PDB file of C-alpha atoms in Angstrom:
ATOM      1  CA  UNK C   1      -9.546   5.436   6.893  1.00 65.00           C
ATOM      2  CA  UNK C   2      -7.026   2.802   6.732  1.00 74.00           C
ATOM      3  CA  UNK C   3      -9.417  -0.006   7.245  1.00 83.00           C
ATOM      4  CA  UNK C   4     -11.496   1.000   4.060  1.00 83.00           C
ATOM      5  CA  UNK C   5      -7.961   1.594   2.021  1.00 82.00           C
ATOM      6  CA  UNK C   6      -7.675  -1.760   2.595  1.00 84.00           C
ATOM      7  CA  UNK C   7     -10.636  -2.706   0.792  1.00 88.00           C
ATOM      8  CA  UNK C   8     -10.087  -0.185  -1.423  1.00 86.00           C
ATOM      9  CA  UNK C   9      -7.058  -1.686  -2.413  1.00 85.00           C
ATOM     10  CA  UNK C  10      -8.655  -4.765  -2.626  1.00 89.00           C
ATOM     11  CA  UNK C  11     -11.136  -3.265  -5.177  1.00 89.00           C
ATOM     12  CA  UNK C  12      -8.506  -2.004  -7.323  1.00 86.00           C
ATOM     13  CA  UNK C  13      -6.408  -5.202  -7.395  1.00 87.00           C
ATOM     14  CA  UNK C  14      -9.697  -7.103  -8.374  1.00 88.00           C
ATOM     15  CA  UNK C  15     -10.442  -4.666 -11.507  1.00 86.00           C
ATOM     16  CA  UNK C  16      -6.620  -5.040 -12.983  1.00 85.00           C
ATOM     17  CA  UNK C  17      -6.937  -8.569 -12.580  1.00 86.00           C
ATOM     18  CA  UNK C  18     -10.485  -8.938 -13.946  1.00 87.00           C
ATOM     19  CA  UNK C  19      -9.238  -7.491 -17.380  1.00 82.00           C
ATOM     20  CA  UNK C  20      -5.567  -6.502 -17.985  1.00 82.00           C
ATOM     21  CA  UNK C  21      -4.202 -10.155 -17.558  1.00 81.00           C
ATOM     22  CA  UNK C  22      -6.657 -12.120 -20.594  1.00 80.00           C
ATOM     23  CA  UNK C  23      -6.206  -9.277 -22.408  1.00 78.00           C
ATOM     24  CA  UNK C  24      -2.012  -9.066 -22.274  1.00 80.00           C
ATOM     25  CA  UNK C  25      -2.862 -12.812 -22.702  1.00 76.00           C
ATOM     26  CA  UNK C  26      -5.259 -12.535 -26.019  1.00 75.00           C
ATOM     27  CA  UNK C  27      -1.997  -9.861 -27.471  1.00 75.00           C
ATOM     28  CA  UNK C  28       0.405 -11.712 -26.943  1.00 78.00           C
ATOM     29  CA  UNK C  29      -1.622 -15.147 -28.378  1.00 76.00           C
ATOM     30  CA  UNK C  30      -2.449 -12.923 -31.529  1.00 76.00           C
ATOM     31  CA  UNK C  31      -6.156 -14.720 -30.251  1.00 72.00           C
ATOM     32  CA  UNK C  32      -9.191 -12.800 -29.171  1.00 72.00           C
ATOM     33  CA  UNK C  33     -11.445 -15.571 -28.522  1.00 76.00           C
ATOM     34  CA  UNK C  34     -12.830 -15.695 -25.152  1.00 79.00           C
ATOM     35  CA  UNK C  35     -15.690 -18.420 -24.300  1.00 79.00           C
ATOM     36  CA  UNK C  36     -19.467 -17.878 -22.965  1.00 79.00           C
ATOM     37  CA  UNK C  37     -18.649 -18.657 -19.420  1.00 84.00           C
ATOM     38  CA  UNK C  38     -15.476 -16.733 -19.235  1.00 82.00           C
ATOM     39  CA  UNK C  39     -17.580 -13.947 -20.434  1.00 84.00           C
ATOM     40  CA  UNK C  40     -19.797 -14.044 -18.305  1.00 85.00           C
ATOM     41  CA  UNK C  41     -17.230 -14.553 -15.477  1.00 88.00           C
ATOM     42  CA  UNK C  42     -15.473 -11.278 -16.265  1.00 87.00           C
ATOM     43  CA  UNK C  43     -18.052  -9.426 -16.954  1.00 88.00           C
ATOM     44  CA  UNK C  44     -19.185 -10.274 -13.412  1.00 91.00           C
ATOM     45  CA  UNK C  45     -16.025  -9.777 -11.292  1.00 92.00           C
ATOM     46  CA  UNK C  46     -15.697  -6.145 -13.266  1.00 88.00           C
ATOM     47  CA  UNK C  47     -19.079  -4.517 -12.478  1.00 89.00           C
ATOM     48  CA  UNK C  48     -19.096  -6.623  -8.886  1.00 93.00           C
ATOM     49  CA  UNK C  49     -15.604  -4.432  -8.371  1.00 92.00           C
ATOM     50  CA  UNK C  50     -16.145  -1.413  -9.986  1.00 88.00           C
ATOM     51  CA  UNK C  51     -19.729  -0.796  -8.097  1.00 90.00           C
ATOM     52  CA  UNK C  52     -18.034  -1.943  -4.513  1.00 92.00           C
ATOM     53  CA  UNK C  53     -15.545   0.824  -5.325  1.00 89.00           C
ATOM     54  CA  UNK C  54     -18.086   3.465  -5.875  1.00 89.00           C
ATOM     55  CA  UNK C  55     -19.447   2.457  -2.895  1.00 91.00           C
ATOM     56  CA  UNK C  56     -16.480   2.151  -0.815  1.00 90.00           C
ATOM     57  CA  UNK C  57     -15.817   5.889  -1.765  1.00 88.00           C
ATOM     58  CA  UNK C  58     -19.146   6.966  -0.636  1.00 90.00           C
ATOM     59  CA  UNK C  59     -18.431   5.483   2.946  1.00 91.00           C
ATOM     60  CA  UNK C  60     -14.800   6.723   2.609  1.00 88.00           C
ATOM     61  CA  UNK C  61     -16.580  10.712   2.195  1.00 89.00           C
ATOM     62  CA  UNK C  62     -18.695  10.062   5.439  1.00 90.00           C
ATOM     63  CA  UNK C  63     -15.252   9.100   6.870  1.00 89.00           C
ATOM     64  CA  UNK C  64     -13.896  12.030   6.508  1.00 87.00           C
ATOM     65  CA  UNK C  65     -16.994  14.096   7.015  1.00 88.00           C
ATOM     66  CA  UNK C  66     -17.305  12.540  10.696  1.00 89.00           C
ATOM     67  CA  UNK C  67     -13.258  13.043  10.748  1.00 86.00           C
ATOM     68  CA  UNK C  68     -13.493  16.843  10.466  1.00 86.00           C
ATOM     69  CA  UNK C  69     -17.174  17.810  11.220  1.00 86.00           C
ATOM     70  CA  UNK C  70     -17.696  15.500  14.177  1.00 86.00           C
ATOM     71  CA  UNK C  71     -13.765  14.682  15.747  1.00 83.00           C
ATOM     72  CA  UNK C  72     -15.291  14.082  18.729  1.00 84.00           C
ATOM     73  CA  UNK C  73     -17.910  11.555  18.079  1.00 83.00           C
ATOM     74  CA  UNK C  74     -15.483   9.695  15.478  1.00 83.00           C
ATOM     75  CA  UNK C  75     -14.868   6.723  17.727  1.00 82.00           C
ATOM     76  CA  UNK C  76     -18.370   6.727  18.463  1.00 83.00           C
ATOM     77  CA  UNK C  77     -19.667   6.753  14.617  1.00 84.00           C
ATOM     78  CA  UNK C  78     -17.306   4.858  12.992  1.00 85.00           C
ATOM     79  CA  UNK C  79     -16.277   2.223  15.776  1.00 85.00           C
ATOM     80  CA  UNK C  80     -14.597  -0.922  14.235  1.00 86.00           C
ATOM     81  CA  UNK C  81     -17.901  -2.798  13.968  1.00 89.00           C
ATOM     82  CA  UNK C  82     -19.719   0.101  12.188  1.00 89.00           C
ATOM     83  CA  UNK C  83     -16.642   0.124   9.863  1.00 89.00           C
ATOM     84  CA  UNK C  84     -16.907  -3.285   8.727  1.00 91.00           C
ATOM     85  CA  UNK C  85     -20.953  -2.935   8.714  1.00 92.00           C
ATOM     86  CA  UNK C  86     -20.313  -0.636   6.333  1.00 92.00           C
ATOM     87  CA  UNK C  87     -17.273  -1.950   4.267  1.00 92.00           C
ATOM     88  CA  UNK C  88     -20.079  -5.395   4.099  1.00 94.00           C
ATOM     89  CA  UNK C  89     -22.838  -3.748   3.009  1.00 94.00           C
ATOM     90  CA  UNK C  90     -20.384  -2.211   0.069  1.00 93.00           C
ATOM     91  CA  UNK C  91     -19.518  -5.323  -1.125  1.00 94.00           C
ATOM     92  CA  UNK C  92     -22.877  -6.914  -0.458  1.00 95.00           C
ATOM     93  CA  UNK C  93     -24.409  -4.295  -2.775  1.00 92.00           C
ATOM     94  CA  UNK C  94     -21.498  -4.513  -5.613  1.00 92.00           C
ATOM     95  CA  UNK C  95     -22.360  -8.262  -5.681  1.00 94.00           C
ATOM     96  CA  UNK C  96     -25.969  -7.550  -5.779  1.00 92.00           C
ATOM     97  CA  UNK C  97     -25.578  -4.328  -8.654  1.00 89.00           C
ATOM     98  CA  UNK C  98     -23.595  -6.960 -10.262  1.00 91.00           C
ATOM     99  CA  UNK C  99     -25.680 -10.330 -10.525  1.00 91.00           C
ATOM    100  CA  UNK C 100     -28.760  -8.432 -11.211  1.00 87.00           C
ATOM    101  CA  UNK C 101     -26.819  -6.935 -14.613  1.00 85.00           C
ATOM    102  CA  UNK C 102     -25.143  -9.868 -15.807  1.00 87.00           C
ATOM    103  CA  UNK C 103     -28.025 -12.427 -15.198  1.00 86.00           C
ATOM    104  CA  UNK C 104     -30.118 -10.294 -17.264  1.00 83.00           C
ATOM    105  CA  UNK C 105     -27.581  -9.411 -19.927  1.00 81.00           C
ATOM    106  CA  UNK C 106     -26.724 -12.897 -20.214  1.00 81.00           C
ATOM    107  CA  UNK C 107     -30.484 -14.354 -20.433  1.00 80.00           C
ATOM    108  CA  UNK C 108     -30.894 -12.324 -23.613  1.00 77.00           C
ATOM    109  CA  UNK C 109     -30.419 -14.499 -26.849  1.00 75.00           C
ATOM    110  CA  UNK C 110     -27.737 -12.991 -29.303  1.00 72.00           C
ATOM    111  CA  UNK C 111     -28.795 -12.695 -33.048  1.00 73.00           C
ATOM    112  CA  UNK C 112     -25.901 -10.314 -34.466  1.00 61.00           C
ATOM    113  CA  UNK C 113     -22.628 -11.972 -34.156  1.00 60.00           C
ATOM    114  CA  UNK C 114     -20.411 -12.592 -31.769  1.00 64.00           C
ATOM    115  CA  UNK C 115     -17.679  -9.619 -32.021  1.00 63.00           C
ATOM    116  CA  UNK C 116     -17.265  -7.052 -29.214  1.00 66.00           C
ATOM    117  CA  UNK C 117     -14.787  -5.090 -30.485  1.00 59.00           C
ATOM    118  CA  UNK C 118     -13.480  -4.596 -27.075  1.00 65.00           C
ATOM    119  CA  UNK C 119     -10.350  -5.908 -24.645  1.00 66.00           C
ATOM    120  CA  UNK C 120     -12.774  -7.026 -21.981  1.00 75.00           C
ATOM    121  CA  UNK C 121     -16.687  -8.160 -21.658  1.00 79.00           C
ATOM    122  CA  UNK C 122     -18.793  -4.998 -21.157  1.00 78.00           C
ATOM    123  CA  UNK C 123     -22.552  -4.632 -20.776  1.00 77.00           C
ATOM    124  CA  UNK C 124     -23.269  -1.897 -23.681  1.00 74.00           C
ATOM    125  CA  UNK C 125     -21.389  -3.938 -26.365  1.00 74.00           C
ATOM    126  CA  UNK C 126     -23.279  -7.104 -25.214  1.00 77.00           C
ATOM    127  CA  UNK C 127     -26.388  -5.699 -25.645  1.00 75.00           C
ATOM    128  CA  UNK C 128     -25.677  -4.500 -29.020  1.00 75.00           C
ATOM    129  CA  UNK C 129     -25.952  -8.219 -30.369  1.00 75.00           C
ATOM    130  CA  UNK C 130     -29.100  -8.738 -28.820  1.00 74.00           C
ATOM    131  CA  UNK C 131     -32.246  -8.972 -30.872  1.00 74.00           C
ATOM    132  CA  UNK C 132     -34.482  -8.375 -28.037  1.00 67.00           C
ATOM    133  CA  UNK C 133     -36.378  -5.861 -27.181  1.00 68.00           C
ATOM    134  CA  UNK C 134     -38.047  -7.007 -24.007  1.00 66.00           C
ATOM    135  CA  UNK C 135     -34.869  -7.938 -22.239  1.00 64.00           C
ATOM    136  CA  UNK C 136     -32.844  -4.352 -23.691  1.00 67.00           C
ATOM    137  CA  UNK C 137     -35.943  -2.879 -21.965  1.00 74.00           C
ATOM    138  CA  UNK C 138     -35.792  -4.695 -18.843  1.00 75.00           C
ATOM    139  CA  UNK C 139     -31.793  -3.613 -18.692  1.00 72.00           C
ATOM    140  CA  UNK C 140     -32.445  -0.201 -19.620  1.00 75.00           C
ATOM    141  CA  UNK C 141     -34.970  -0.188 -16.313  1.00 78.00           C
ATOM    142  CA  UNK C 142     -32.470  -1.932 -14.374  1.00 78.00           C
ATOM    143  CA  UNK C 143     -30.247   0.128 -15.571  1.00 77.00           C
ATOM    144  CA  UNK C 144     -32.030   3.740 -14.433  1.00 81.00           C
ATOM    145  CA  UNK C 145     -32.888   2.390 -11.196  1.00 81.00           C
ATOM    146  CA  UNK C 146     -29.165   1.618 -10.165  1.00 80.00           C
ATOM    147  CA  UNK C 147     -28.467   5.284 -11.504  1.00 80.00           C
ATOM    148  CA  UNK C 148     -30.581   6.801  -9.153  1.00 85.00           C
ATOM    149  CA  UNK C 149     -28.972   4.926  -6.649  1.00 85.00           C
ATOM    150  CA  UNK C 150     -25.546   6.408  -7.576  1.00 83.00           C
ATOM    151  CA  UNK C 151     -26.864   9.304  -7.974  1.00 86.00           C
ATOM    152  CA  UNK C 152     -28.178   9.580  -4.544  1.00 89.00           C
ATOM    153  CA  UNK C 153     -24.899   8.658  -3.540  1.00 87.00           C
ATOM    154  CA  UNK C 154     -23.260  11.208  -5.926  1.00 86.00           C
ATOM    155  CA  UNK C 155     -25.502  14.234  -3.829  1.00 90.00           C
ATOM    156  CA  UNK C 156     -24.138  12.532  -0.708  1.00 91.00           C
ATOM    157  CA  UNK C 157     -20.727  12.836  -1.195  1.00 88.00           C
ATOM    158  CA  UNK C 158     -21.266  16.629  -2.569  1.00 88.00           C
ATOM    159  CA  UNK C 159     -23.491  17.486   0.318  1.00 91.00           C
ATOM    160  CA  UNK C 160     -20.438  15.977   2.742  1.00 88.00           C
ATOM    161  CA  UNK C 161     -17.815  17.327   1.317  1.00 88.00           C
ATOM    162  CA  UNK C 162     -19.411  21.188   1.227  1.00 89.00           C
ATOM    163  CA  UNK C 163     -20.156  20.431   4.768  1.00 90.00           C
ATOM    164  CA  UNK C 164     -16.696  19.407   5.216  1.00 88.00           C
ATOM    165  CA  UNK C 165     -15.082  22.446   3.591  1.00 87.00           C
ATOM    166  CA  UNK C 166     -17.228  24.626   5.990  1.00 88.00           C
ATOM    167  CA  UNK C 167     -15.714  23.345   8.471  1.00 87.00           C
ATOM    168  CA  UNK C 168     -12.106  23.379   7.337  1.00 85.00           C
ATOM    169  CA  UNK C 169     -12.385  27.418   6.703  1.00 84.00           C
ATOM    170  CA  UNK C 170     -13.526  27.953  10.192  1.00 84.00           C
ATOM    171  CA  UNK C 171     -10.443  26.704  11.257  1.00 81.00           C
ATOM    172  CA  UNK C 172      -8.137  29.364  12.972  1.00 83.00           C
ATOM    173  CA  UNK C 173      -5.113  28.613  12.211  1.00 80.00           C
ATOM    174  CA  UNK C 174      -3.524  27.743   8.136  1.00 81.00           C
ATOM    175  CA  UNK C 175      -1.543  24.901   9.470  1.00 81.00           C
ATOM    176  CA  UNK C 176      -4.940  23.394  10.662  1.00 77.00           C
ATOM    177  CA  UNK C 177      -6.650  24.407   7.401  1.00 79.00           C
ATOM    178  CA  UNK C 178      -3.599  22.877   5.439  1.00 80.00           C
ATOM    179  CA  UNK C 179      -3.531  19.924   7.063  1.00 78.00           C
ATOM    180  CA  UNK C 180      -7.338  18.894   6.330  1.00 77.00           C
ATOM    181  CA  UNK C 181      -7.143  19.794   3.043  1.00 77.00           C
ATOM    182  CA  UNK C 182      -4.620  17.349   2.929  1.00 76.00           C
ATOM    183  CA  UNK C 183      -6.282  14.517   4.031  1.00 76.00           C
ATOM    184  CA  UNK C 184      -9.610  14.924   2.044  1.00 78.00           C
ATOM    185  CA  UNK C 185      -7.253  15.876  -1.411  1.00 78.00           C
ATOM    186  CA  UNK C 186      -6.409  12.136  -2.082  1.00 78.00           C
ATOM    187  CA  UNK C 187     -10.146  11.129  -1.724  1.00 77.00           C
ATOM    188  CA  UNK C 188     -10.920  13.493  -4.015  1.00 81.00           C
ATOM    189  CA  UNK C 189      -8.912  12.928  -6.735  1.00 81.00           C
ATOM    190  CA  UNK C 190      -9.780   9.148  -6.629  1.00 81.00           C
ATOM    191  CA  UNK C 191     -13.209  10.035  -6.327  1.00 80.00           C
ATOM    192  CA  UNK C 192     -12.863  12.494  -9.693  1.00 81.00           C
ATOM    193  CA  UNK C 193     -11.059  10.410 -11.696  1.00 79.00           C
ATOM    194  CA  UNK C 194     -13.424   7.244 -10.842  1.00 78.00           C
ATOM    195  CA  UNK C 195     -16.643   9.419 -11.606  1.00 79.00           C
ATOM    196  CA  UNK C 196     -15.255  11.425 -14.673  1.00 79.00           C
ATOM    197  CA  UNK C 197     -13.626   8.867 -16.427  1.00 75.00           C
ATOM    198  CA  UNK C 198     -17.517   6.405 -15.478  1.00 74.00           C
ATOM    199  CA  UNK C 199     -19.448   9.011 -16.603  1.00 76.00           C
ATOM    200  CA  UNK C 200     -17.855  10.265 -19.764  1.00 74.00           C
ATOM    201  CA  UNK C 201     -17.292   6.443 -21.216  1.00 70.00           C
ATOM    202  CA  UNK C 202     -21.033   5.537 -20.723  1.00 70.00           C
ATOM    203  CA  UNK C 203     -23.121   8.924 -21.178  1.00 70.00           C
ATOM    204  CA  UNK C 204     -20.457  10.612 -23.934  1.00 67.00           C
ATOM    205  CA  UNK C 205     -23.219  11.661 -27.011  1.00 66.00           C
ATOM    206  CA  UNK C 206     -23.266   8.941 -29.830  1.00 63.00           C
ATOM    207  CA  UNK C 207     -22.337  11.548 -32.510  1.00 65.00           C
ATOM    208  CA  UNK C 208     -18.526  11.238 -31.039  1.00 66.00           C
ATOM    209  CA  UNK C 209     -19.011   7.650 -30.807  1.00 65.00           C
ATOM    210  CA  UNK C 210     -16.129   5.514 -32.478  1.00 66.00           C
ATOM    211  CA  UNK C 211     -15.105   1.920 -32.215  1.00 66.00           C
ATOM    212  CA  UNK C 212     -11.577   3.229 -31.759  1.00 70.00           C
ATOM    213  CA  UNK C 213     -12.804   6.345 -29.157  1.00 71.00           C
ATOM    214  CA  UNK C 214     -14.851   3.233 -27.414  1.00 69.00           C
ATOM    215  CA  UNK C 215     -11.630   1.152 -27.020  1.00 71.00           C
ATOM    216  CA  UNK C 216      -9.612   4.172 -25.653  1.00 74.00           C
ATOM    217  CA  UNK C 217     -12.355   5.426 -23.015  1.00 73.00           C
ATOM    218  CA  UNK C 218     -12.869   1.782 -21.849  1.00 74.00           C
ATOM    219  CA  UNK C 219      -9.012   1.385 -21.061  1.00 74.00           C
ATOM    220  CA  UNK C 220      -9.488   4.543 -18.920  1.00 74.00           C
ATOM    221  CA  UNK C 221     -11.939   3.906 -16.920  1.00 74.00           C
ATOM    222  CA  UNK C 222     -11.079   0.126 -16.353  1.00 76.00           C
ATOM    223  CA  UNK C 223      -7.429   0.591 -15.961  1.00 78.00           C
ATOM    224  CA  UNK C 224      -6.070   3.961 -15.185  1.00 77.00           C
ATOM    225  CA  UNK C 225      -7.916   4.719 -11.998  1.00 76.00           C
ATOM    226  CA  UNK C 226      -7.245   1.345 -10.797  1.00 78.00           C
ATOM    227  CA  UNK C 227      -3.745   1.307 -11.151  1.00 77.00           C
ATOM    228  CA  UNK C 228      -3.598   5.321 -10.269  1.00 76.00           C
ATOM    229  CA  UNK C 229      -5.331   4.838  -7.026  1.00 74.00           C
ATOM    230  CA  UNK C 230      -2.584   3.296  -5.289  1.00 72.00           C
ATOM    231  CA  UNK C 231       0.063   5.961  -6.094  1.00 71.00           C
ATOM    232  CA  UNK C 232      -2.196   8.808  -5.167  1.00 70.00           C
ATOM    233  CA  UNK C 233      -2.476   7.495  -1.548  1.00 69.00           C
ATOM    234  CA  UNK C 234       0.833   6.155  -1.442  1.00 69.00           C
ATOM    235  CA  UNK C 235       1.701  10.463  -1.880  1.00 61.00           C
ATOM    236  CA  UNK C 236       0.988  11.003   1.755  1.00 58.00           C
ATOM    237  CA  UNK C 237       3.560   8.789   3.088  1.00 54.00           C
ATOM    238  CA  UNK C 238       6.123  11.354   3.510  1.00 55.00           C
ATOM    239  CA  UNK C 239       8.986   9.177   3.040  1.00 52.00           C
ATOM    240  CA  UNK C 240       8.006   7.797  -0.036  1.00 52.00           C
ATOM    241  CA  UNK C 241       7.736  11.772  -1.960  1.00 54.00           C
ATOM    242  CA  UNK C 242      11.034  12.304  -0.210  1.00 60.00           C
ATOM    243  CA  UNK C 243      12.412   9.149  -2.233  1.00 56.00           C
ATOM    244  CA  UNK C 244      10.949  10.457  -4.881  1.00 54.00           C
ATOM    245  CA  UNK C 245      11.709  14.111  -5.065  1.00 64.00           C
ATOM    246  CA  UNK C 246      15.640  12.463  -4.607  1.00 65.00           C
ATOM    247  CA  UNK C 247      14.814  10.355  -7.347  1.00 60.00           C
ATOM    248  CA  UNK C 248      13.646  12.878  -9.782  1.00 62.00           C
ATOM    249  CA  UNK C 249      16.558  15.319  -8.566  1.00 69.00           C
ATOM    250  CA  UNK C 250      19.017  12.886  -9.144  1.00 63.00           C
ATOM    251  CA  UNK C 251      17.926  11.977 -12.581  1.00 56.00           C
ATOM    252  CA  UNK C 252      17.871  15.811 -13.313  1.00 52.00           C
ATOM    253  CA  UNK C 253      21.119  16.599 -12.258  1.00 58.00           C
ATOM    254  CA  UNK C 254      22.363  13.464 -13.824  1.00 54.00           C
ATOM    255  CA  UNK C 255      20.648  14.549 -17.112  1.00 51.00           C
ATOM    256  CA  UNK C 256      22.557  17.919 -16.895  1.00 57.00           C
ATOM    257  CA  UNK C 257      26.043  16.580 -15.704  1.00 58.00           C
ATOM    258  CA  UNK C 258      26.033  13.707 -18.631  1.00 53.00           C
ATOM    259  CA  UNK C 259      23.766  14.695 -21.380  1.00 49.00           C
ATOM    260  CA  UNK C 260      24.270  11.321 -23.396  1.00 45.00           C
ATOM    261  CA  UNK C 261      23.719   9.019 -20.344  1.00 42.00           C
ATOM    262  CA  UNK C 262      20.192   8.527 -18.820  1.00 40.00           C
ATOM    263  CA  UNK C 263      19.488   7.816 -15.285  1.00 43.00           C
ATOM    264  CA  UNK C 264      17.362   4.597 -15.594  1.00 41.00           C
ATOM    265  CA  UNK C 265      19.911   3.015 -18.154  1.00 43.00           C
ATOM    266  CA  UNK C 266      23.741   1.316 -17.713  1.00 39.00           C
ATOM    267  CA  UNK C 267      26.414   3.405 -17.205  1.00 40.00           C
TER     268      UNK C 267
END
């Protein structure tokens, strides 16, 4: 599991950087402008990270499905070479998902401006200034295909995990139980937040569409879980909720003791 936390990680860091630092840099110029190539750059790095990240989680359910169902073949299945087959082949087809889309997006001539009305380069919006038909087409088939694939991957990950919490209830003893709950529970909550926060930006009905509703839902999906994902592993390291149960404790009783002092400013 480490291993592919590591990439994970990796993932993550590349998404933040992709978007949050031309956009802090665009606010704080009071200048939106971004040029063709740039674009086209981001819009590449985002989707190559964002799909390697699906895909990373899908390997990171097998993980744990072999983990629990299959302790005993682990080192077998998932032997440092099969781990980095797999970790290559998620990156491999992120790069691929990614090319394929913004080749295509970008061959299409644009006939309706030049205004996103987004913080970042994203597909939909592109495709919105395109006047043609044969190349919205040809993205809309792309576009279904690479669904299928995540939706294959999407049954995967449900099929593994029911076979995993099979498993974990015919464990004797609630320590035992507890304790591989525990492991699969940060996986899972990446893995919801990801999906949810995917699937409600880009298949949300267009009657609650909104240029201001499009902004909001593209900030969450291209920024929360990224910078969540860290924090929400980081919770199994014991010592670090210990430092920050103390934390929040402190500031509590600090709160109660001194009312008009706060515990993150000068005393």
């Amino acid at each position: 599991m480490g291993f592919f936390l590591l990439h994970l990680s990796l993932t993550d860091l590349g998404c933040i950087c992709t978007t949050v630092p031309k956009a802090m840099h665009s606010s704080l110029q009071n200048n939106t402008t971004i040029s063709y190539k740039a674009c086209a750059a981001q819009l590449f790095f985002f989707y190559f990270f964002m799909s390697a990240e699906f895909f990373l989680l899908t390997i990171m359910c097998y993980d744990r499905y072999v983990a629990i169902c299959k302790p005993l073949h682990y080192g077998t299945l998932l032997g440092s070479r099969a781990c980095a087959h797999m970790a290559a082949a998620a990156w491999a087809a992120g790069f691929l998902y990614s090319l394929l889309h913004t080749a295509n997006t970008f061959s299409l001539p644009l006939c309706q401006g030049n205004a996103l009305g987004q913080f970042f380069c994203e597909i939909p919006h592109i495709l919105k200034l395109s006047c043609s038909h044969s190349g919205y087409l040809r993205e809309t088939g792309l576009t279904v295909v690479i669904a299928c694939l995540m939706f294959g991957c999407f049954v995967f990950i449900v099929f593994s995990y029911v076979q995993i919490f099979r498993a974990v209830l015919r464990i004797p003893s609630q320590q035992g139980r507890h304790k591989a709950f525990s492991t699969c529970l940060p996986h899972l909550t990446v893995l919801s937040l990801f999906v949810s926060t995917l699937f409600f930006a880009y298949l949300k009905p267009p009657s609650i569409s909104s240029p201001s509703l499009d902004l909001a839902l593209s900030v969450l999906y291209s920024v929360v879980p990224p910078a969540l994902n860290p924090l929400i592993y980081s919770l199994r390291n014991q010592e670090l909720k210990d430092a920050m149960r103390k934390l929040i404790t402190g500031c509590f009783s600090e709160a109660i003791n001194s009312p008009s002092s706060a515990c993150y400013g000068p005393h």
